[in-house]
């Protein structure tokens, strides 16, 4: 089966065929560095990472480009609201560049902790103003712009495919409040390519341009930088679903206006949102949760990655501390199971290079099929469990196949299995049997609280107790 992906452009699952055989140009919209990323944002980057890793697994040479927005992003994607960078700098008593540097570092630290491979190219908007101006000039020369009130606008009425990506015309998207109406716009769906007359008197960063001193609108940076590094037509562009209606629709309009080429991007991949299950969320975490908040609560960042993989990227995921705890238990079970298998195989180091996946191949095949089916990570995780529970496969093959799967899952299974100081110790059978006996005694004495406590504490270590007529047995599992 070839890799298939749901393409927002066309709204169906399609076989993936790149523009140039064997190569993939991939652009994922990156962070606006005015604050920490929240765990919803981080879901988008984990999705990109899984996609890139899967493409590499299937033999493609991927160039992954990510932008960093350090100028021009207003709180409303349609040119309304405050300037995010400027507001943050003012609130924190810092310069815009200081804010950008601080949150850029924090962002790359977060994604590293989440096992996200660094993109091949990370590009900052402020370092690509030349590319941005050159692209706007092309759009202007092609007749798609007008100047009004000191700003240069893109005229969406001139672009025949406008709204193709979202499936809706701009006027169906959103009714703007009167205060947000921009009287300079011919159509409220038009958007700014270059601001010269800023609504922010103290705009910190400005550049000279053919339209006067000013700064770029937000959407244009993604078109300019993606084309700079991936060419005028490329394979995959990704982001969260919130970007379909305005940001990605506008990116497409201006890019295709400049190049005259349609489609500009072959596959648009959008992840659904992470939403907060407010009832279950403790007050201290509020509604803006960062990775650091999770770490402070005692989670490993990879628990959160594991939590995300448990859902399909096109389904909404509800976040709650309880569901994260259950993902944490899943990861612990995976590691303790792998530890026991490694012990059985007599393998004591991560050095599994060259180890054959042998009889694990059938499970690897189902794992690959799951990924090929529009990146079905929940099914891919099930293939991993099926492999770990398959007693007909030599332990060495199981380990090699599991670590191979982890090249996409990115849960650091090999590292976790052989970590010396991990909280997870390899299983001591005598200890388990003692606990089983203690639990039986507790049950006999009707101390069900203690009996449950024992079952639960073992479960957290990836050991499942099963009561049967002959007594209680145990196995590794979720
Ligand atoms: P932004 O910095 O607002 O452009 O967001 C960065 C990325 O996170 C974009 O791809 C957004 O579409 C995505 N995003 C924002 N909020 C969420 C959320 N709650 N769940 C998943 N993705 C999100
Ligand atoms: Zn973008």
CSV table of C-alpha atoms and ligand atoms in Angstrom, one decimal:
chain,number,residue,atom,x,y,z
A,1,UNK,CA,0.0,0.0,0.0
A,2,UNK,CA,1.3,3.5,-0.7
A,3,UNK,CA,1.3,6.2,1.9
A,4,UNK,CA,-2.0,7.9,1.9
A,5,UNK,CA,-2.8,11.3,3.5
A,6,UNK,CA,-6.0,13.3,4.0
A,7,UNK,CA,-5.6,16.3,1.8
A,8,UNK,CA,-7.5,19.3,3.0
A,9,UNK,CA,-7.4,20.5,-0.6
A,10,UNK,CA,-10.0,18.3,-2.0
A,11,UNK,CA,-11.1,16.9,1.4
A,12,UNK,CA,-10.3,13.3,0.9
A,13,UNK,CA,-7.6,10.7,1.6
A,14,UNK,CA,-5.2,10.5,-1.4
A,15,UNK,CA,-2.2,8.4,-2.3
A,16,UNK,CA,0.9,10.4,-1.7
A,17,UNK,CA,2.9,11.2,-4.9
A,18,UNK,CA,5.6,13.9,-4.5
A,19,UNK,CA,6.4,16.5,-7.1
A,20,UNK,CA,9.9,15.1,-7.5
A,21,UNK,CA,10.3,11.3,-7.2
A,22,UNK,CA,11.9,10.2,-3.9
A,23,UNK,CA,12.0,13.7,-2.4
A,24,UNK,CA,9.6,15.6,-0.2
A,25,UNK,CA,9.5,19.3,0.5
A,26,UNK,CA,7.7,19.8,3.8
A,27,UNK,CA,6.8,23.1,5.4
A,28,UNK,CA,5.1,23.4,8.8
A,29,UNK,CA,4.0,26.7,10.1
A,30,UNK,CA,6.2,27.4,13.2
A,31,UNK,CA,5.7,29.4,16.4
A,32,UNK,CA,5.1,33.1,16.9
A,33,UNK,CA,7.7,33.6,19.6
A,34,UNK,CA,5.9,36.0,22.0
A,35,UNK,CA,5.2,33.5,24.7
A,36,UNK,CA,5.7,29.8,25.6
A,37,UNK,CA,4.1,27.3,23.3
A,38,UNK,CA,1.1,25.7,25.0
A,39,UNK,CA,0.5,22.0,24.8
A,40,UNK,CA,-2.1,22.5,22.0
A,41,UNK,CA,0.6,24.2,19.8
A,42,UNK,CA,2.9,21.4,20.7
A,43,UNK,CA,0.4,18.9,19.3
A,44,UNK,CA,0.9,20.5,15.9
A,45,UNK,CA,4.7,20.0,16.0
A,46,UNK,CA,4.4,16.4,17.2
A,47,UNK,CA,2.1,15.8,14.2
A,48,UNK,CA,4.6,17.3,11.9
A,49,UNK,CA,7.4,15.2,13.4
A,50,UNK,CA,5.4,11.9,13.0
A,51,UNK,CA,4.7,12.8,9.4
A,52,UNK,CA,8.3,13.6,8.6
A,53,UNK,CA,9.6,10.5,10.4
A,54,UNK,CA,7.0,8.3,8.5
A,55,UNK,CA,8.0,9.8,5.2
A,56,UNK,CA,11.7,9.1,5.9
A,57,UNK,CA,10.8,5.5,7.0
A,58,UNK,CA,9.1,5.0,3.6
A,59,UNK,CA,12.3,6.1,1.8
A,60,UNK,CA,11.7,9.7,1.0
A,61,UNK,CA,14.4,12.3,1.4
A,62,UNK,CA,12.6,15.0,3.3
A,63,UNK,CA,13.5,18.7,3.6
A,64,UNK,CA,11.6,20.0,6.6
A,65,UNK,CA,11.3,23.7,6.8
A,66,UNK,CA,9.9,25.6,9.8
A,67,UNK,CA,9.5,29.3,10.2
A,68,UNK,CA,9.8,31.4,13.3
A,69,UNK,CA,7.5,34.4,13.4
A,70,UNK,CA,9.2,37.2,15.1
A,71,UNK,CA,7.4,40.1,13.4
A,72,UNK,CA,4.0,41.0,11.9
A,73,UNK,CA,1.6,38.6,13.6
A,74,UNK,CA,-1.5,40.4,15.0
A,75,UNK,CA,-3.7,38.6,17.5
A,76,UNK,CA,-6.4,38.3,14.8
A,77,UNK,CA,-5.2,36.5,11.7
A,78,UNK,CA,-7.3,38.9,9.6
A,79,UNK,CA,-5.2,42.0,10.5
A,80,UNK,CA,-7.2,42.8,13.6
A,81,UNK,CA,-6.1,43.1,17.2
A,82,UNK,CA,-2.8,43.7,18.8
A,83,UNK,CA,0.7,43.0,17.5
A,84,UNK,CA,1.6,39.9,19.5
A,85,UNK,CA,5.4,40.5,19.7
A,86,UNK,CA,5.0,44.2,20.6
A,87,UNK,CA,2.4,43.6,23.3
A,88,UNK,CA,4.4,40.9,24.9
A,89,UNK,CA,7.6,43.0,24.9
A,90,UNK,CA,5.7,45.9,26.5
A,91,UNK,CA,4.1,43.7,29.1
A,92,UNK,CA,7.4,42.2,30.1
A,93,UNK,CA,9.5,45.4,29.8
A,94,UNK,CA,11.9,43.9,27.2
A,95,UNK,CA,12.7,44.6,23.6
A,96,UNK,CA,11.0,42.7,20.9
A,97,UNK,CA,14.2,41.0,19.9
A,98,UNK,CA,14.9,40.0,23.5
A,99,UNK,CA,11.4,38.5,23.7
A,100,UNK,CA,11.9,36.7,20.4
A,101,UNK,CA,15.3,35.2,21.4
A,102,UNK,CA,14.0,34.1,24.8
A,103,UNK,CA,10.8,32.3,23.5
A,104,UNK,CA,12.6,30.9,20.5
A,105,UNK,CA,15.0,29.1,22.8
A,106,UNK,CA,12.2,27.9,25.0
A,107,UNK,CA,10.4,26.6,22.0
A,108,UNK,CA,13.3,24.6,20.7
A,109,UNK,CA,14.0,23.3,24.1
A,110,UNK,CA,10.3,22.1,24.4
A,111,UNK,CA,10.3,20.3,21.0
A,112,UNK,CA,13.6,18.6,21.8
A,113,UNK,CA,12.2,17.3,25.1
A,114,UNK,CA,9.2,15.9,23.1
A,115,UNK,CA,11.5,13.9,20.9
A,116,UNK,CA,10.8,16.1,17.9
A,117,UNK,CA,13.6,16.1,15.4
A,118,UNK,CA,14.9,19.5,14.6
A,119,UNK,CA,13.7,20.7,11.1
A,120,UNK,CA,16.4,20.8,8.4
A,121,UNK,CA,15.8,24.5,8.0
A,122,UNK,CA,14.6,26.9,10.7
A,123,UNK,CA,14.0,30.4,9.3
A,124,UNK,CA,13.1,33.6,11.0
A,125,UNK,CA,10.9,36.2,9.4
A,126,UNK,CA,13.1,39.1,10.4
A,127,UNK,CA,16.0,37.4,8.5
A,128,UNK,CA,14.0,37.1,5.3
A,129,UNK,CA,12.6,40.6,4.7
A,130,UNK,CA,14.4,40.7,1.3
A,131,UNK,CA,12.6,37.5,0.2
A,132,UNK,CA,9.3,38.9,1.5
A,133,UNK,CA,9.7,42.2,-0.4
A,134,UNK,CA,10.8,40.4,-3.6
A,135,UNK,CA,7.7,38.2,-3.4
A,136,UNK,CA,5.3,41.1,-2.8
A,137,UNK,CA,6.8,42.9,-5.8
A,138,UNK,CA,5.9,39.8,-8.0
A,139,UNK,CA,2.4,39.8,-6.6
A,140,UNK,CA,2.1,43.5,-7.3
A,141,UNK,CA,3.5,43.1,-10.8
A,142,UNK,CA,0.9,40.4,-11.5
A,143,UNK,CA,-1.9,42.9,-10.6
A,144,UNK,CA,-3.2,41.5,-7.4
A,145,UNK,CA,-2.5,44.4,-5.0
A,146,UNK,CA,-3.8,47.9,-4.2
A,147,UNK,CA,-2.6,50.6,-1.8
A,148,UNK,CA,-4.9,52.2,0.7
A,149,UNK,CA,-4.4,54.2,3.9
A,150,UNK,CA,-0.6,53.6,3.7
A,151,UNK,CA,-0.8,49.8,3.5
A,152,UNK,CA,-0.4,47.4,0.6
A,153,UNK,CA,-3.3,44.9,0.3
A,154,UNK,CA,-4.0,41.7,-1.5
A,155,UNK,CA,-7.2,41.9,-3.5
A,156,UNK,CA,-8.9,38.5,-3.1
A,157,UNK,CA,-11.6,39.3,-5.7
A,158,UNK,CA,-8.8,39.0,-8.3
A,159,UNK,CA,-7.9,35.4,-7.3
A,160,UNK,CA,-10.2,32.8,-8.8
A,161,UNK,CA,-9.4,30.0,-6.4
A,162,UNK,CA,-9.9,32.0,-3.2
A,163,UNK,CA,-11.5,29.8,-0.6
A,164,UNK,CA,-10.9,26.6,-2.4
A,165,UNK,CA,-8.9,25.2,0.6
A,166,UNK,CA,-11.6,26.0,3.2
A,167,UNK,CA,-14.5,25.3,0.9
A,168,UNK,CA,-16.0,28.6,1.8
A,169,UNK,CA,-15.9,32.2,0.6
A,170,UNK,CA,-14.5,34.7,2.9
A,171,UNK,CA,-17.8,36.4,3.6
A,172,UNK,CA,-19.1,33.1,4.9
A,173,UNK,CA,-16.3,32.7,7.4
A,174,UNK,CA,-16.8,35.4,9.9
A,175,UNK,CA,-18.8,38.5,10.5
A,176,UNK,CA,-16.4,41.2,11.8
A,177,UNK,CA,-17.5,43.5,14.6
A,178,UNK,CA,-17.9,47.1,13.4
A,179,UNK,CA,-14.8,48.2,15.3
A,180,UNK,CA,-12.7,45.6,13.5
A,181,UNK,CA,-13.7,46.7,10.0
A,182,UNK,CA,-10.9,48.1,8.0
A,183,UNK,CA,-12.3,50.8,5.8
A,184,UNK,CA,-9.2,50.7,3.6
A,185,UNK,CA,-10.1,47.2,2.4
A,186,UNK,CA,-12.2,46.8,-0.7
A,187,UNK,CA,-13.3,43.4,0.7
A,188,UNK,CA,-13.0,42.6,4.3
A,189,UNK,CA,-11.3,39.3,3.2
A,190,UNK,CA,-8.4,41.3,1.6
A,191,UNK,CA,-5.3,41.2,3.7
A,192,UNK,CA,-2.2,43.3,4.3
A,193,UNK,CA,1.0,42.4,2.5
A,194,UNK,CA,3.0,45.3,3.8
A,195,UNK,CA,2.1,47.8,6.6
A,196,UNK,CA,3.6,51.3,6.3
A,197,UNK,CA,1.1,53.0,8.4
A,198,UNK,CA,1.2,51.0,11.4
A,199,UNK,CA,-1.7,51.1,13.9
A,200,UNK,CA,1.0,50.8,16.5
A,201,UNK,CA,2.8,54.1,16.9
A,202,UNK,CA,5.8,52.5,18.6
A,203,UNK,CA,6.3,49.6,16.1
A,204,UNK,CA,9.7,48.4,17.0
A,205,UNK,CA,10.9,46.7,13.8
A,206,UNK,CA,10.6,48.4,10.4
A,207,UNK,CA,12.4,48.1,7.1
A,208,UNK,CA,12.6,50.2,3.9
A,209,UNK,CA,10.5,48.9,1.0
A,210,UNK,CA,9.1,50.1,-2.3
A,211,UNK,CA,5.9,50.9,-0.4
A,212,UNK,CA,7.6,52.9,2.3
A,213,UNK,CA,9.2,52.1,5.6
A,214,UNK,CA,7.2,49.4,7.4
A,215,UNK,CA,6.9,45.7,8.1
A,216,UNK,CA,5.3,42.7,6.5
A,217,UNK,CA,1.8,41.2,7.2
A,218,UNK,CA,1.9,37.8,8.8
A,219,UNK,CA,0.8,35.5,5.9
A,220,UNK,CA,3.4,36.6,3.4
A,221,UNK,CA,6.4,35.3,5.4
A,222,UNK,CA,5.3,31.7,5.1
A,223,UNK,CA,4.9,32.0,1.3
A,224,UNK,CA,8.3,33.7,0.9
A,225,UNK,CA,10.3,31.4,3.1
A,226,UNK,CA,8.7,28.1,2.0
A,227,UNK,CA,9.3,29.1,-1.7
A,228,UNK,CA,12.9,30.3,-0.9
A,229,UNK,CA,13.8,26.8,0.5
A,230,UNK,CA,11.5,24.4,-1.3
A,231,UNK,CA,10.8,26.0,-4.7
A,232,UNK,CA,7.7,27.4,-6.2
A,233,UNK,CA,5.7,24.2,-5.9
A,234,UNK,CA,6.2,21.7,-3.1
A,235,UNK,CA,4.7,18.7,-1.5
A,236,UNK,CA,3.3,19.2,1.9
A,237,UNK,CA,2.3,22.2,4.0
A,238,UNK,CA,1.0,21.5,7.5
A,239,UNK,CA,-0.5,23.4,10.5
A,240,UNK,CA,-3.5,23.2,12.8
A,241,UNK,CA,-7.0,23.3,11.5
A,242,UNK,CA,-7.5,26.9,12.7
A,243,UNK,CA,-5.2,28.0,9.9
A,244,UNK,CA,-7.3,26.6,7.0
A,245,UNK,CA,-9.7,29.5,6.7
A,246,UNK,CA,-7.5,32.5,6.8
A,247,UNK,CA,-3.7,31.9,7.1
A,248,UNK,CA,-3.4,29.0,4.6
A,249,UNK,CA,-6.0,30.4,2.3
A,250,UNK,CA,-4.2,33.7,2.1
A,251,UNK,CA,-0.8,32.0,1.7
A,252,UNK,CA,-2.2,30.1,-1.2
A,253,UNK,CA,-3.8,33.1,-2.8
A,254,UNK,CA,-0.6,35.3,-2.7
A,255,UNK,CA,1.7,32.4,-3.7
A,256,UNK,CA,-0.3,31.4,-6.7
A,257,UNK,CA,-0.9,35.0,-7.7
A,258,UNK,CA,2.9,35.5,-7.8
A,259,UNK,CA,3.8,32.3,-9.6
A,260,UNK,CA,0.7,31.7,-11.7
A,261,UNK,CA,1.0,28.1,-10.7
A,262,UNK,CA,-1.9,26.1,-9.3
A,263,UNK,CA,-1.8,24.2,-7.0
A,264,UNK,CA,1.1,25.8,-5.2
A,265,UNK,CA,1.1,23.0,-2.5
A,266,UNK,CA,0.1,19.5,-3.4
A,267,UNK,CA,-1.0,18.2,0.0
A,268,UNK,CA,-2.3,20.2,2.9
A,269,UNK,CA,-2.2,18.4,6.2
A,270,UNK,CA,-4.1,19.8,9.2
A,271,UNK,CA,-4.1,18.5,12.7
A,272,UNK,CA,-7.3,18.8,14.9
A,273,UNK,CA,-7.2,20.6,18.1
A,274,UNK,CA,-6.2,19.6,21.6
A,275,UNK,CA,-9.0,20.8,23.9
A,276,UNK,CA,-9.1,21.0,27.6
A,277,UNK,CA,-11.4,18.8,29.5
A,278,UNK,CA,-12.1,21.6,32.0
A,279,UNK,CA,-13.9,19.6,34.5
A,280,UNK,CA,-10.9,17.4,35.1
A,281,UNK,CA,-8.3,20.2,34.9
A,282,UNK,CA,-7.0,21.3,38.2
A,283,UNK,CA,-7.3,25.0,38.9
A,284,UNK,CA,-3.6,25.6,39.3
A,285,UNK,CA,-3.0,24.7,35.6
A,286,UNK,CA,-5.5,27.2,34.3
A,287,UNK,CA,-6.3,27.1,30.6
A,288,UNK,CA,-2.8,27.9,29.2
A,289,UNK,CA,-0.8,24.8,29.9
A,290,UNK,CA,2.9,24.5,29.0
A,291,UNK,CA,5.2,21.6,28.8
A,292,UNK,CA,6.9,22.9,31.9
A,293,UNK,CA,3.6,22.7,33.8
A,294,UNK,CA,3.4,19.0,32.9
A,295,UNK,CA,7.0,18.4,33.9
A,296,UNK,CA,6.4,20.2,37.2
A,297,UNK,CA,3.5,17.8,37.8
A,298,UNK,CA,5.9,14.9,37.5
A,299,UNK,CA,5.3,13.9,33.9
A,300,UNK,CA,8.0,13.1,31.4
A,301,UNK,CA,7.6,15.1,28.2
A,302,UNK,CA,7.5,11.7,26.4
A,303,UNK,CA,4.3,10.9,28.4
A,304,UNK,CA,2.7,13.7,26.6
A,305,UNK,CA,4.0,12.5,23.2
A,306,UNK,CA,2.6,9.1,24.1
A,307,UNK,CA,-0.7,10.6,25.0
A,308,UNK,CA,-0.9,12.4,21.6
A,309,UNK,CA,0.0,9.3,19.7
A,310,UNK,CA,-3.0,7.6,21.3
A,311,UNK,CA,-5.3,9.7,19.2
A,312,UNK,CA,-5.5,10.2,15.4
A,313,UNK,CA,-4.1,13.6,14.3
A,314,UNK,CA,-7.4,14.4,12.6
A,315,UNK,CA,-9.5,13.8,15.7
A,316,UNK,CA,-9.9,16.3,18.5
A,317,UNK,CA,-8.2,15.1,21.7
A,318,UNK,CA,-9.5,16.1,25.1
A,319,UNK,CA,-6.7,16.8,27.6
A,320,UNK,CA,-7.0,16.0,31.2
A,321,UNK,CA,-4.5,15.1,33.9
A,322,UNK,CA,-6.1,11.7,34.3
A,323,UNK,CA,-5.8,10.9,30.6
A,324,UNK,CA,-2.2,12.0,30.7
A,325,UNK,CA,-1.6,9.7,33.7
A,326,UNK,CA,-3.0,6.8,31.8
A,327,UNK,CA,-0.6,7.6,28.9
A,328,UNK,CA,2.2,7.8,31.5
A,329,UNK,CA,1.2,4.3,32.6
A,330,UNK,CA,1.2,3.1,29.0
A,331,UNK,CA,4.7,4.3,28.5
A,332,UNK,CA,5.9,2.8,31.8
A,333,UNK,CA,4.3,-0.5,30.8
A,334,UNK,CA,6.0,-0.4,27.4
A,335,UNK,CA,9.4,0.2,29.1
A,336,UNK,CA,9.0,-2.5,31.8
A,337,UNK,CA,7.8,-5.0,29.2
A,338,UNK,CA,10.8,-4.2,27.0
A,339,UNK,CA,13.1,-4.5,30.0
A,340,UNK,CA,11.8,-7.9,30.8
A,341,UNK,CA,12.2,-8.9,27.1
A,342,UNK,CA,15.8,-7.5,27.0
A,343,UNK,CA,16.6,-9.5,30.2
A,344,UNK,CA,15.2,-12.7,28.6
A,345,UNK,CA,17.3,-12.1,25.5
A,346,UNK,CA,20.4,-11.3,27.6
A,347,UNK,CA,20.8,-7.9,26.0
A,348,UNK,CA,22.1,-5.2,28.2
A,349,UNK,CA,22.9,-2.2,26.0
A,350,UNK,CA,21.2,-0.1,23.4
A,351,UNK,CA,23.6,-1.4,20.8
A,352,UNK,CA,21.0,-3.1,18.7
A,353,UNK,CA,22.4,-1.9,15.4
A,354,UNK,CA,22.5,-4.8,12.9
A,355,UNK,CA,20.1,-6.9,15.0
A,356,UNK,CA,17.6,-8.6,12.7
A,357,UNK,CA,13.9,-7.9,13.1
A,358,UNK,CA,13.3,-11.5,11.9
A,359,UNK,CA,10.0,-12.9,13.1
A,360,UNK,CA,8.9,-9.5,14.2
A,361,UNK,CA,8.4,-8.5,10.5
A,362,UNK,CA,4.7,-9.4,10.4
A,363,UNK,CA,4.1,-6.9,13.2
A,364,UNK,CA,6.3,-4.4,11.5
A,365,UNK,CA,4.2,-4.8,8.4
A,366,UNK,CA,1.0,-4.0,10.2
A,367,UNK,CA,2.7,-1.1,11.9
A,368,UNK,CA,3.7,0.3,8.5
A,369,UNK,CA,0.2,-0.3,7.1
A,370,UNK,CA,-1.2,1.8,10.0
A,371,UNK,CA,1.1,4.6,9.2
A,372,UNK,CA,0.3,4.4,5.5
A,373,UNK,CA,-3.3,4.7,6.4
A,374,UNK,CA,-3.2,8.5,6.9
A,375,UNK,CA,-0.8,8.2,9.9
A,376,UNK,CA,-2.9,6.1,12.1
A,377,UNK,CA,-0.8,6.2,15.2
A,378,UNK,CA,-3.3,4.6,17.6
A,379,UNK,CA,-3.2,1.5,15.3
A,380,UNK,CA,0.6,1.7,15.1
A,381,UNK,CA,0.7,1.6,18.9
A,382,UNK,CA,-1.5,-1.5,18.9
A,383,UNK,CA,0.9,-3.2,16.5
A,384,UNK,CA,3.7,-2.4,18.9
A,385,UNK,CA,1.7,-4.0,21.8
A,386,UNK,CA,0.8,-7.0,19.6
A,387,UNK,CA,4.5,-7.5,18.9
A,388,UNK,CA,5.4,-7.2,22.6
A,389,UNK,CA,2.8,-9.8,23.6
A,390,UNK,CA,3.6,-12.3,20.9
A,391,UNK,CA,5.2,-15.2,22.6
A,392,UNK,CA,6.1,-16.9,19.3
A,393,UNK,CA,8.8,-14.4,18.5
A,394,UNK,CA,12.4,-14.7,19.8
A,395,UNK,CA,13.0,-11.8,22.3
A,396,UNK,CA,15.9,-10.5,20.2
A,397,UNK,CA,13.6,-10.1,17.2
A,398,UNK,CA,11.0,-8.4,19.4
A,399,UNK,CA,13.5,-5.8,20.7
A,400,UNK,CA,14.8,-5.1,17.2
A,401,UNK,CA,11.4,-4.7,15.7
A,402,UNK,CA,10.1,-2.5,18.7
A,403,UNK,CA,13.1,-0.2,18.4
A,404,UNK,CA,12.6,0.0,14.6
A,405,UNK,CA,9.0,1.1,15.2
A,406,UNK,CA,10.2,3.7,17.7
A,407,UNK,CA,12.1,5.4,14.8
A,408,UNK,CA,8.7,6.8,14.0
A,409,UNK,CA,7.0,6.8,17.4
A,410,UNK,CA,10.0,8.7,19.0
A,411,UNK,CA,9.3,7.4,22.5
A,412,UNK,CA,13.0,6.7,23.2
A,413,UNK,CA,12.2,3.1,23.9
A,414,UNK,CA,15.7,1.9,23.5
A,415,UNK,CA,17.1,4.7,25.8
A,416,UNK,CA,14.3,4.0,28.3
A,417,UNK,CA,14.8,0.3,28.3
A,418,UNK,CA,18.5,0.4,29.2
A,419,UNK,CA,18.6,3.5,31.3
A,420,UNK,CA,20.5,2.7,34.4
A,421,UNK,CA,18.8,5.0,36.9
A,422,UNK,CA,15.3,4.7,35.6
A,423,UNK,CA,12.5,4.5,38.1
A,424,UNK,CA,11.4,1.4,36.4
A,425,UNK,CA,13.4,-1.5,37.6
A,426,UNK,CA,13.5,-4.7,35.8
A,427,UNK,CA,10.8,-7.0,37.3
A,428,UNK,CA,11.6,-8.9,40.4
A,429,UNK,CA,9.4,-12.0,40.2
A,430,UNK,CA,9.8,-12.9,43.9
A,431,UNK,CA,8.6,-9.4,44.8
A,432,UNK,CA,5.5,-9.8,42.5
A,433,UNK,CA,4.7,-13.2,43.9
A,434,UNK,CA,5.0,-11.8,47.5
A,435,UNK,CA,2.6,-9.0,46.5
A,436,UNK,CA,0.2,-11.5,44.9
A,437,UNK,CA,0.2,-13.5,48.2
A,438,UNK,CA,-0.3,-10.4,50.2
A,439,UNK,CA,-3.2,-9.4,48.0
A,440,UNK,CA,-4.9,-12.8,48.4
A,441,UNK,CA,-4.6,-12.4,52.1
A,442,UNK,CA,-6.0,-8.9,52.0
A,443,UNK,CA,-9.0,-10.1,50.0
A,444,UNK,CA,-9.6,-13.0,52.4
A,445,UNK,CA,-9.6,-10.5,55.3
A,446,UNK,CA,-12.0,-8.3,53.3
A,447,UNK,CA,-9.4,-5.6,53.1
A,448,UNK,CA,-10.3,-4.7,49.5
A,449,UNK,CA,-8.7,-1.3,49.8
A,450,UNK,CA,-5.3,-2.9,50.2
A,451,UNK,CA,-6.0,-5.5,47.6
A,452,UNK,CA,-6.9,-2.8,45.0
A,453,UNK,CA,-3.9,-0.8,46.0
A,454,UNK,CA,-1.6,-3.7,45.2
A,455,UNK,CA,-3.2,-4.3,41.9
A,456,UNK,CA,-3.0,-0.6,41.0
A,457,UNK,CA,0.6,-0.2,42.0
A,458,UNK,CA,1.6,-3.2,39.9
A,459,UNK,CA,-0.4,-1.8,37.0
A,460,UNK,CA,1.5,1.4,37.2
A,461,UNK,CA,4.6,-0.7,36.6
A,462,UNK,CA,3.1,-2.4,33.6
A,463,UNK,CA,2.2,-5.6,35.4
A,464,UNK,CA,-1.4,-6.8,35.1
A,465,UNK,CA,-2.8,-9.3,37.6
A,466,UNK,CA,-5.4,-11.8,36.3
A,467,UNK,CA,-7.6,-13.7,38.6
A,468,UNK,CA,-8.5,-17.2,37.5
A,469,UNK,CA,-9.9,-20.3,39.2
A,470,UNK,CA,-6.4,-21.5,40.1
A,471,UNK,CA,-5.3,-18.3,41.7
A,472,UNK,CA,-3.7,-15.1,40.3
A,473,UNK,CA,-1.3,-14.9,37.4
A,474,UNK,CA,0.5,-11.9,36.0
A,475,UNK,CA,1.5,-10.6,32.6
A,476,UNK,CA,3.0,-7.5,31.1
A,477,UNK,CA,0.5,-5.1,29.5
A,478,UNK,CA,-1.6,-2.0,29.7
B,1,LIG,P1,0.3,29.7,16.4
B,1,LIG,O1,1.6,30.1,17.1
B,1,LIG,O2,-0.9,30.3,17.0
B,1,LIG,O3,0.3,30.0,14.9
B,1,LIG,O4,0.1,28.1,16.6
B,1,LIG,C1,1.1,27.2,16.3
B,1,LIG,C2,0.5,25.9,15.8
B,1,LIG,O5,-0.3,25.3,16.7
B,1,LIG,C3,-0.3,26.2,14.5
B,1,LIG,O6,-0.1,25.1,13.6
B,1,LIG,C4,-1.7,26.1,15.1
B,1,LIG,O7,-2.7,25.8,14.1
B,1,LIG,C5,-1.6,25.0,16.2
B,1,LIG,N1,-2.5,25.1,17.3
B,1,LIG,C6,-2.9,26.2,18.0
B,1,LIG,N2,-3.8,25.8,19.0
B,1,LIG,C7,-3.9,24.4,18.9
B,1,LIG,C8,-4.6,23.4,19.7
B,1,LIG,N3,-5.3,23.8,20.7
B,1,LIG,N4,-4.4,22.1,19.3
B,1,LIG,C9,-3.7,21.8,18.3
B,1,LIG,N5,-3.0,22.7,17.5
B,1,LIG,C10,-3.1,24.0,17.8
B,2,LIG,ZN1,2.3,29.8,8.1
